[in-house]
XYZ file of C-alpha atoms in Angstrom:
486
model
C 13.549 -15.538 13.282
C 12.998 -12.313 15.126
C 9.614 -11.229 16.381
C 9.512 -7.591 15.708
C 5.901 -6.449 16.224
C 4.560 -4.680 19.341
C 1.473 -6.364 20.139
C -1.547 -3.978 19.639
C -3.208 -2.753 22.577
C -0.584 -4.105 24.909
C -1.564 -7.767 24.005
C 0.623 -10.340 25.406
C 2.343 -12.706 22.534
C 4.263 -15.855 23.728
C 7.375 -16.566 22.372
C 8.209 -20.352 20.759
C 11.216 -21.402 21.764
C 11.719 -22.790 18.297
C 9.519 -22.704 15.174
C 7.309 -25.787 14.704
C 6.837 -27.745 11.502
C 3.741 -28.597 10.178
C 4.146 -32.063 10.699
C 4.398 -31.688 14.056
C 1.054 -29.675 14.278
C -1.036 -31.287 11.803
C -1.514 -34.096 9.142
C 1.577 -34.833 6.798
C 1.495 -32.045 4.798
C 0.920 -31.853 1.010
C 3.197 -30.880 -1.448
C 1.462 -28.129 -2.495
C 0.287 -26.317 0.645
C 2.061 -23.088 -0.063
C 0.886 -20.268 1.254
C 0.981 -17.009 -1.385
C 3.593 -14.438 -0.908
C 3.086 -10.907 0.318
C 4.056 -9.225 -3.159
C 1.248 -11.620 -5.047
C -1.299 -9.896 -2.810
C 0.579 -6.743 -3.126
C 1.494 -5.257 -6.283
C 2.655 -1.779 -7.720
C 1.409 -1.718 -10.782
C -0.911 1.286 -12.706
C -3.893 0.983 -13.818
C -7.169 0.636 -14.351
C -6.897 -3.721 -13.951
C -4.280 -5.657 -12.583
C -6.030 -8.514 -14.590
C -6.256 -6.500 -17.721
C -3.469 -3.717 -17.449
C -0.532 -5.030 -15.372
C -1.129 -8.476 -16.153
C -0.799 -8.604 -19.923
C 2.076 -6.128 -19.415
C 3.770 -8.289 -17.246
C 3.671 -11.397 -19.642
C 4.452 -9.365 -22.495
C 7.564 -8.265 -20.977
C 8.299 -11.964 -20.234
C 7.717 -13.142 -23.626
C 9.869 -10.367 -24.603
C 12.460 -11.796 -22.474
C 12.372 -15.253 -23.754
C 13.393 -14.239 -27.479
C 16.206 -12.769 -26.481
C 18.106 -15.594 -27.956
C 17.047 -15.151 -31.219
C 15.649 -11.404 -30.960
C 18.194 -10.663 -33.725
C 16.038 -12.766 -36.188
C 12.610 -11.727 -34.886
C 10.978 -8.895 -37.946
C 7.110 -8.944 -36.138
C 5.796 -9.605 -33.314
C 1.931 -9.925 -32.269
C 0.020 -10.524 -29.268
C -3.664 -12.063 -29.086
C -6.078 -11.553 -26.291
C -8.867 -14.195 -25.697
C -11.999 -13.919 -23.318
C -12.572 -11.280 -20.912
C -9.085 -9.628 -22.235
C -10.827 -9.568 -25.527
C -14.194 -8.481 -24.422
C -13.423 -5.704 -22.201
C -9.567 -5.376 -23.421
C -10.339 -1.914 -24.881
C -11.837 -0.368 -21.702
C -9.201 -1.821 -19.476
C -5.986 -0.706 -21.436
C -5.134 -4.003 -22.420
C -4.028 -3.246 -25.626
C -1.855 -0.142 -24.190
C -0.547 -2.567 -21.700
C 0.656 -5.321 -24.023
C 2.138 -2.929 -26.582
C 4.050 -1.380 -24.036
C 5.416 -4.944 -22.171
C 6.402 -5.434 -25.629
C 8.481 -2.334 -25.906
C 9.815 -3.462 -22.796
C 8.099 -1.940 -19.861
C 7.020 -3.392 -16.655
C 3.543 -1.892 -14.459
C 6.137 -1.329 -11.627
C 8.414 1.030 -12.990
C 6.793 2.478 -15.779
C 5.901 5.999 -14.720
C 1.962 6.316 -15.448
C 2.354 9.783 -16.263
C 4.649 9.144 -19.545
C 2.891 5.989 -20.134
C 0.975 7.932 -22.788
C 3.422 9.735 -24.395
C 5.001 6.451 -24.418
C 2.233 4.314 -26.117
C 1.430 7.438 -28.452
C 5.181 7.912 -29.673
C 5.106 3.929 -30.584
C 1.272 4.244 -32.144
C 2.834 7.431 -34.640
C 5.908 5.510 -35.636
C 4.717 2.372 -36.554
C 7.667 1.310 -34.698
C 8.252 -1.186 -32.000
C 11.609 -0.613 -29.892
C 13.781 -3.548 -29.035
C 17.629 -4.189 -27.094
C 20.268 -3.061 -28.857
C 18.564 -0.131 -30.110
C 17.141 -1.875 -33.174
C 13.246 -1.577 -34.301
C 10.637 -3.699 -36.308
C 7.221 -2.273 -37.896
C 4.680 -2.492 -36.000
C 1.157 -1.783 -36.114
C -1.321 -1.971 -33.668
C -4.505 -2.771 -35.668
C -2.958 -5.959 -37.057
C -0.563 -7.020 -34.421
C -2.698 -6.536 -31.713
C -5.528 -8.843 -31.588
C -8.793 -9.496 -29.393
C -10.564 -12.465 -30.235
C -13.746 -12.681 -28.563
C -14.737 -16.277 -30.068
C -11.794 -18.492 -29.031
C -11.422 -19.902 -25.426
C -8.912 -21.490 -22.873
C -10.088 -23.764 -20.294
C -7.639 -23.100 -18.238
C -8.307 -19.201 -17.082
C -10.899 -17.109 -19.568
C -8.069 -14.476 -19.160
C -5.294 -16.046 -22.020
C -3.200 -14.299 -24.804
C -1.082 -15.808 -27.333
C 2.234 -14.040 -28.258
C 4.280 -14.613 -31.665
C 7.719 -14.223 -32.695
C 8.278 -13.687 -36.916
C 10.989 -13.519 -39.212
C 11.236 -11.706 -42.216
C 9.594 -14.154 -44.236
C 6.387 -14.739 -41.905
C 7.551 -17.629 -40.569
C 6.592 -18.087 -36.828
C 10.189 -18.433 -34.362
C 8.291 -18.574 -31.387
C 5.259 -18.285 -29.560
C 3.732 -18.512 -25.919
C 0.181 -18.244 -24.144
C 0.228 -16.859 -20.851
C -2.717 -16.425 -18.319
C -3.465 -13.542 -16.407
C -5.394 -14.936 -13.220
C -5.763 -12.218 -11.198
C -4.183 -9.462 -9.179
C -1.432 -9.076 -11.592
C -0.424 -12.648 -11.250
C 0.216 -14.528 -15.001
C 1.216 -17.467 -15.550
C 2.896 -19.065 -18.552
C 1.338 -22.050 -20.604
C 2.785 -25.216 -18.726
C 3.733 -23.741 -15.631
C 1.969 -24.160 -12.040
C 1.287 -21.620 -9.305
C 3.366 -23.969 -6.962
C 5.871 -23.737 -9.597
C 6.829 -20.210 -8.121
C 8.427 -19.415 -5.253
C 10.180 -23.065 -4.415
C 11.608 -21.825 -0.620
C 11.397 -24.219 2.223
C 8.817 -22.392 4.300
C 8.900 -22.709 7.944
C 4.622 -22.523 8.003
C 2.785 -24.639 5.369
C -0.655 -24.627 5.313
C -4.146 -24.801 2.755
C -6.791 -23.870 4.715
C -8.033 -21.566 7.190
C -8.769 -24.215 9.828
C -5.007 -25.325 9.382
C -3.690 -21.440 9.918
C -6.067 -21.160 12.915
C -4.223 -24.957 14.367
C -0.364 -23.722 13.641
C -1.324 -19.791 15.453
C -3.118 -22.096 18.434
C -0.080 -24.198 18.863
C 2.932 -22.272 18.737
C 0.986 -18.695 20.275
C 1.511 -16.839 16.868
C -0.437 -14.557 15.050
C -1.083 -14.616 11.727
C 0.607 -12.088 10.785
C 4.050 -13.982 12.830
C 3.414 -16.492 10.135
C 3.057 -14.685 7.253
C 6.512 -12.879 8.163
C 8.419 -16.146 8.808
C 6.988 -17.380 5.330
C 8.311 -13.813 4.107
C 11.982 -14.439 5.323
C 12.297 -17.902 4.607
C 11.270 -17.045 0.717
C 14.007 -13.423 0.921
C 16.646 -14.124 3.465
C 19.087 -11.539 4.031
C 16.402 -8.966 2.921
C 14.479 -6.435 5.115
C 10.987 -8.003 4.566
C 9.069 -5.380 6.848
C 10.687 -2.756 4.900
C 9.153 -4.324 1.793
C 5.985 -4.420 4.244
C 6.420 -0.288 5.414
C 6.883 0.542 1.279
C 3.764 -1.022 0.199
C 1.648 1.033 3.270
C 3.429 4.014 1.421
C 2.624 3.554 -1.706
C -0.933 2.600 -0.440
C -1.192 6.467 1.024
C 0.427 7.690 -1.005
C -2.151 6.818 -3.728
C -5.106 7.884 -1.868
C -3.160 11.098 -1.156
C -2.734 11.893 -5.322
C -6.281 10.864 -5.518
C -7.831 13.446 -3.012
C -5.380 16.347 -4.536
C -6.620 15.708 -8.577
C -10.130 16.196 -10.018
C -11.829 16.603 -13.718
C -13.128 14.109 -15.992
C -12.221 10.261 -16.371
C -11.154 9.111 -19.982
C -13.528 6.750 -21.554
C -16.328 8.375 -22.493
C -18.843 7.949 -19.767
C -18.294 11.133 -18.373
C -17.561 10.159 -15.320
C -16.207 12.815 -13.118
C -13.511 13.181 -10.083
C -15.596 13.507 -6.665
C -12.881 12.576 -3.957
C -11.137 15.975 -3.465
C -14.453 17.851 -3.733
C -16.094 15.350 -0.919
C -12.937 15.568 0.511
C -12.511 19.061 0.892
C -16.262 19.256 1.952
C -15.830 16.774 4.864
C -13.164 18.896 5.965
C -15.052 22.494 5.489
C -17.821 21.184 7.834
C -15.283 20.048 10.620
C -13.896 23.658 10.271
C -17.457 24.989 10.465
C -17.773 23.350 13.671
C -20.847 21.232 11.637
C -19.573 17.828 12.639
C -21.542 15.067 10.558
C -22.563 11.645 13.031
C -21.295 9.818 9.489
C -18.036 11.705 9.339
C -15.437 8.506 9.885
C -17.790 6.488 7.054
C -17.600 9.839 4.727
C -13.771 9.630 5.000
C -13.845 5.585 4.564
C -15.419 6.685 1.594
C -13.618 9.149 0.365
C -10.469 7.397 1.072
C -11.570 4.623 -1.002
C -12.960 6.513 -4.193
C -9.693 8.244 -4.128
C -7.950 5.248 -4.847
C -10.079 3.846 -7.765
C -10.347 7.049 -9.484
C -6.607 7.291 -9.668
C -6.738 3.269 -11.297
C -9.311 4.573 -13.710
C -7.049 7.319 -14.620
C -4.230 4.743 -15.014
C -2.315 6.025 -12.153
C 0.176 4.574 -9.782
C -1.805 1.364 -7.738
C -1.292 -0.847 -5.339
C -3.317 -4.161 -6.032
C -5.073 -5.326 -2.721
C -5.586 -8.205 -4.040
C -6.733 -6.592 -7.650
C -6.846 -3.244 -9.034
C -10.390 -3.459 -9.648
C -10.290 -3.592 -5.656
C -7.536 -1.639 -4.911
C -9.531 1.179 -2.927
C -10.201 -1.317 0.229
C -7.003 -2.489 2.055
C -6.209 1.424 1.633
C -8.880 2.909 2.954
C -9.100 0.957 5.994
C -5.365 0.912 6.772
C -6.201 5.069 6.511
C -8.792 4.648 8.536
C -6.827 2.353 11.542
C -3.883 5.134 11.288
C -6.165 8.525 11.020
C -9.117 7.221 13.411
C -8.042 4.307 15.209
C -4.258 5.675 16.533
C -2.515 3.225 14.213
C 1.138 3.133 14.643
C 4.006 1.654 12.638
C 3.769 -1.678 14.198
C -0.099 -2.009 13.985
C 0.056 -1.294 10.397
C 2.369 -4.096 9.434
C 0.345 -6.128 11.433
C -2.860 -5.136 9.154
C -1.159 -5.785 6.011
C 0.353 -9.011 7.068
C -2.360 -10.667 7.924
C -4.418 -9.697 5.176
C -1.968 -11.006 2.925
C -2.367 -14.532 4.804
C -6.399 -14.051 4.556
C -5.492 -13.014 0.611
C -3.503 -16.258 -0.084
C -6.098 -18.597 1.362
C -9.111 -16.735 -0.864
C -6.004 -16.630 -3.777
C -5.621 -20.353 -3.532
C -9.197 -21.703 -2.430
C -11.263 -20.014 -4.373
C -10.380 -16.822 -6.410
C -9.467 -12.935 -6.390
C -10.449 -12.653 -10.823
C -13.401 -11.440 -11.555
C -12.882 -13.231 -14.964
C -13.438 -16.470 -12.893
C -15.658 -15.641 -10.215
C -17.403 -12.482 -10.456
C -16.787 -9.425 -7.987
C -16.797 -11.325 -5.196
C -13.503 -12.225 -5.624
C -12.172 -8.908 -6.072
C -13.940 -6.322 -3.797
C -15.464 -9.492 -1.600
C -11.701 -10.547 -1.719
C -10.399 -7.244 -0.725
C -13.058 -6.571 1.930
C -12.112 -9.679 3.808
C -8.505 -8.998 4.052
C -9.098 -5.328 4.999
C -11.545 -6.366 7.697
C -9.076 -9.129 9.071
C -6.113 -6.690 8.818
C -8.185 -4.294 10.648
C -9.156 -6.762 13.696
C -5.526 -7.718 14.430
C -4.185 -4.675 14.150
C -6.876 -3.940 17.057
C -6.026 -6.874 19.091
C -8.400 -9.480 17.838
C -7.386 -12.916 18.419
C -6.944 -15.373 15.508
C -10.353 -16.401 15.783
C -11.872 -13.459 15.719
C -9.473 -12.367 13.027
C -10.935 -15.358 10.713
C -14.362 -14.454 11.917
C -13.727 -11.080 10.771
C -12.523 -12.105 7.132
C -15.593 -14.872 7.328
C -18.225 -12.025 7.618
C -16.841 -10.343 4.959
C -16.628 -12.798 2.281
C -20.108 -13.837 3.406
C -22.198 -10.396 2.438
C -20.400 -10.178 -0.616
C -21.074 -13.496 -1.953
C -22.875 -14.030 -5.460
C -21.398 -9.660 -6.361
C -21.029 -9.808 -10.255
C -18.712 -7.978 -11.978
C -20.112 -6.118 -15.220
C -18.302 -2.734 -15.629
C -20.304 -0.073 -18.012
C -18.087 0.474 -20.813
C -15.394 -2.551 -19.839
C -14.439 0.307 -17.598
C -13.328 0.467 -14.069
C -15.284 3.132 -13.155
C -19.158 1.804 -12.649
C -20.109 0.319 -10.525
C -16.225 -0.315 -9.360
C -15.743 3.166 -7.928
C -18.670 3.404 -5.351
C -18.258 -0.487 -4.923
C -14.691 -0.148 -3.155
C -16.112 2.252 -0.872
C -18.916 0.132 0.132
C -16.167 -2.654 0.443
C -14.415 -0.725 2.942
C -17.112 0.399 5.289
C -18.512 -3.639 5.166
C -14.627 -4.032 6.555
C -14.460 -2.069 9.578
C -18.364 -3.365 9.911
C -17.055 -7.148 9.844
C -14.253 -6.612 11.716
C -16.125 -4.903 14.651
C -18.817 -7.481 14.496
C -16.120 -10.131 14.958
C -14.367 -7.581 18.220
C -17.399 -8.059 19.871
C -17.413 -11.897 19.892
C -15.884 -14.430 21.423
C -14.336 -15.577 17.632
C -17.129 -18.424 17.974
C -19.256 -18.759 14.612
C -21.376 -21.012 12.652
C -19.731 -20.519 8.882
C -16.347 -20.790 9.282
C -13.730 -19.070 7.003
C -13.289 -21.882 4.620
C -16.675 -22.458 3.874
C -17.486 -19.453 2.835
C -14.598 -19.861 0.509
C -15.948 -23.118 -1.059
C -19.268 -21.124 -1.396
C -17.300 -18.314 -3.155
C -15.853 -20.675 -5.392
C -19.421 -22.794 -6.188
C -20.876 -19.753 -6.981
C -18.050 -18.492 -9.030
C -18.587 -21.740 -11.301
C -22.931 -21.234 -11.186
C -22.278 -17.635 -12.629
C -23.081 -16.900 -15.965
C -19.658 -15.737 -17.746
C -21.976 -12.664 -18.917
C -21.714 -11.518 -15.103
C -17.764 -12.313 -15.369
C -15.801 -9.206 -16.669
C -17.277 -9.247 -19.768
C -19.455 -6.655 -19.742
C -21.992 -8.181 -21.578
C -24.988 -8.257 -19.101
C -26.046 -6.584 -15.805
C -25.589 -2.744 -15.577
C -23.072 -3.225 -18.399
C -26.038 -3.059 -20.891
C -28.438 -1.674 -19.204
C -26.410 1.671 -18.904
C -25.934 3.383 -22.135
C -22.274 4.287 -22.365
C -21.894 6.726 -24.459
């Protein structure tokens, strides 16, 4: 395993001489201590919800899939969302997304501006496409479905695809779960199930991550890379690293050039190139605001979301719902901090290791726990990213992600409309600025704190399972109804 990163700020990293097991670090390790990959952290999907939009499209790809066997016998096919899909399905494409997965498209290729044209083509011909070039009737009001009574215990995010022949008769059907940032899961199957490569760094918990860096002299984001090439050898796994930064700017870069009105009906408008282009007419006018760097935080951010709510091209960091974060404080490390190549892989690595310990001890769906698992989520990995790409040690780096998690705590999620557009917008730019807040906080300590990482994660989760499921995604309480959308 090669170490490729310059350490930030001239920051001296020791070598191993040969990677460590877990075993030899701490207690005989369980089964299941996986850590998440980069790419379930990291996604490039469209939007407006990786929960709701890339999700569903995902698993109804996969379902898709799975009949090929008998796809020559299948005459209609449905697909039935339950829960939060149901309740706020409409607002959050979820019924664009599934009828498309069905047709055989996938939220990373698909390109979000024929999307549309896509859906609407399908929608006027009554016709679904399938291989070979064959198609079966379809239409959407009866074979797509969102029931809003029925539940799953397992996630509140489930749907229920069916395979018919011509007589009615059912040839096959599946329930998948979409539990969070684009991740689903298939009726049966475990999270460990995926992604079954001997990993060189095993570990659950925060206070485990923080004992392998302390004994072998890595950083986090070391680990997280060795995890990376142990689960793609052969493959270029900081490339895969340097492509999702791109895509990242890239995004915030479409979302400062476009402006008008967001679909949906609450008249929401495009404000990131105006406040953009504002910013920038000051600093020409030699009118230089104090709150300049947290303006473009800002404006960063909101560039981001507005392009989910428009359905465009996303990164989810951990969530779409969330996606405006990780993005605008990577901008911010490169534009204000002198961010190089190196430091940014850094950033993202190591959030992705903070995003697989909040992914697997407590949540990033907002169906389970509220927003603080998806802008609370994405705030600690941005301000973790942020403090090691500065130089922080490991223990300020969980210190960083600690204060983070901590002020978001108890955040519901209740879109107006089932939309991602209010509070969501505004809320990722708040996100961000609580990042570089946290992670500065953390910069000027020693890394010594009271509330460590993990519990603040167990509090996350608590309170995830306190919350009323009217303050999860559903829309139905908080500023959901007490805004008129209209």
């Amino acid at each position: 395993m090669a170490w490729n990163f310059r350490a930030p700020q001239g920051a001296e990293r020791r070598r191993p001489p040969a990677l460590l097991s877990p075993s030899d670090i701490l207690p005989a390790a369980a089964d299941d201590r996986q850590p998440a990959a980069f790419g379930e952290l990291f996604k490039i999907g469209i939007g407006p919800s990786s929960s709701h939009t890339v999700g569903p499209m995902r698993a109804a790809f996969a379902f898709r899939q799975h009949l090929q066997p008998r796809l020559s016998e299948v005459a209609r096919l449905t697909a039935t969302a339950f829960g939060s899909l149901a309740w706020t399905g409409k607002g959050h494409a979820t019924d664009k997304a599934l009828i498309l997965g069905l047709a055989g498209c996938r939220p990373d290729d698909i390109d979000p501006d024929l999307a549309d044209d896509r859906l609407a083509g399908i929608v006027a011909a009554r016709c679904l496409p399938l291989p070979g070039g064959r198609s079966i009737a379809f239409d959407p009001d009866r074979d797509i479905v969102f029931d809003c009574v029925a539940s799953f215990e397992r996630h509140p995010n489930a749907m229920r695809f069916a395979a018919h022949d011509a007589t009615g008769a059912e040839l096959h059907a599946e329930v998948w779960y979409s539990i969070g940032g684009g991740f689903v899961l298939r009726e049966g199957e475990m999270e460990t199930d995926a992604g079954k490569a001997v990993l060189p760094w095993r570990y659950g918990t925060a206070a485990e991550l923080l004992a392998l860096s302390a004994a072998t002299g890595c950083s986090f984001a070391d680990i997280a890379l060795g995890n990376e090439r142990a689960r793609k050898p052969g493959e270029d796994c900081l490339a895969a690293v340097d492509h999702i930064a791109e895509a990242m700017f890239a995004c915030i870069d479409r979302g400062l050039e476009r402006d008008g009105e967001l679909a949906g009906g609450l008249g929401v408008r495009r404000r990131a190139r105006q406040l953009h282009e504002r910013i920038r007419a000051r600093e020409a006018g030699n009118d230089r605001s104090p709150m300049v760097v947290m303006d473009y935080v800002s404006c960063f951010a909101i560039a981001v979301n507005e392009e989910n709510a428009a359905g465009g091209r996303i990164v989810t960091a951990p969530t779409n719902g969330a996606a405006g974060v990780v993005p605008a404080v990577l901008r911010y490390y490169r534009d204000f901090c002198g961010g190089e190549r190196d430091g940014i892989r850094c950033f993202l690595l190591t959030a992705a290791a903070i995003g697989g310990l909040i992914k697997r001890n407590a949540s990033i769906s907002g169906a389970e726990v509220g927003c603080q698992g998806e802008v609370g989520s994405a705030a600690a990995m941005a301000a973790a990213g942020l403090c090691a790409a500065l130089g922080g040690s490991p223990a300020q780096v969980e210190n960083a992600a600690e204060i983070a998690i901590e002020h978001h705590l108890g955040m519901t999620c209740d879109p107006v409309g089932g939309l991602v557009q209010i509070p969501c917008i505004e809320r990722n730019a708040f996100g961000a600025i609580k990042a570089i807040n946290a992670a500065s906080l953390a910069l000027n300590g020693d890394g010594r704190h009271v509330v460590s990482l993990d519990a603040a994660l167990e509090t996350m989760r608590q309170t995830g399972l306190d919350m009323q499921s009217k303050y999860k995604e559903t829309s139905l309480g908080g500023l959901a109804v007490n805004v008129t959308a209209c």
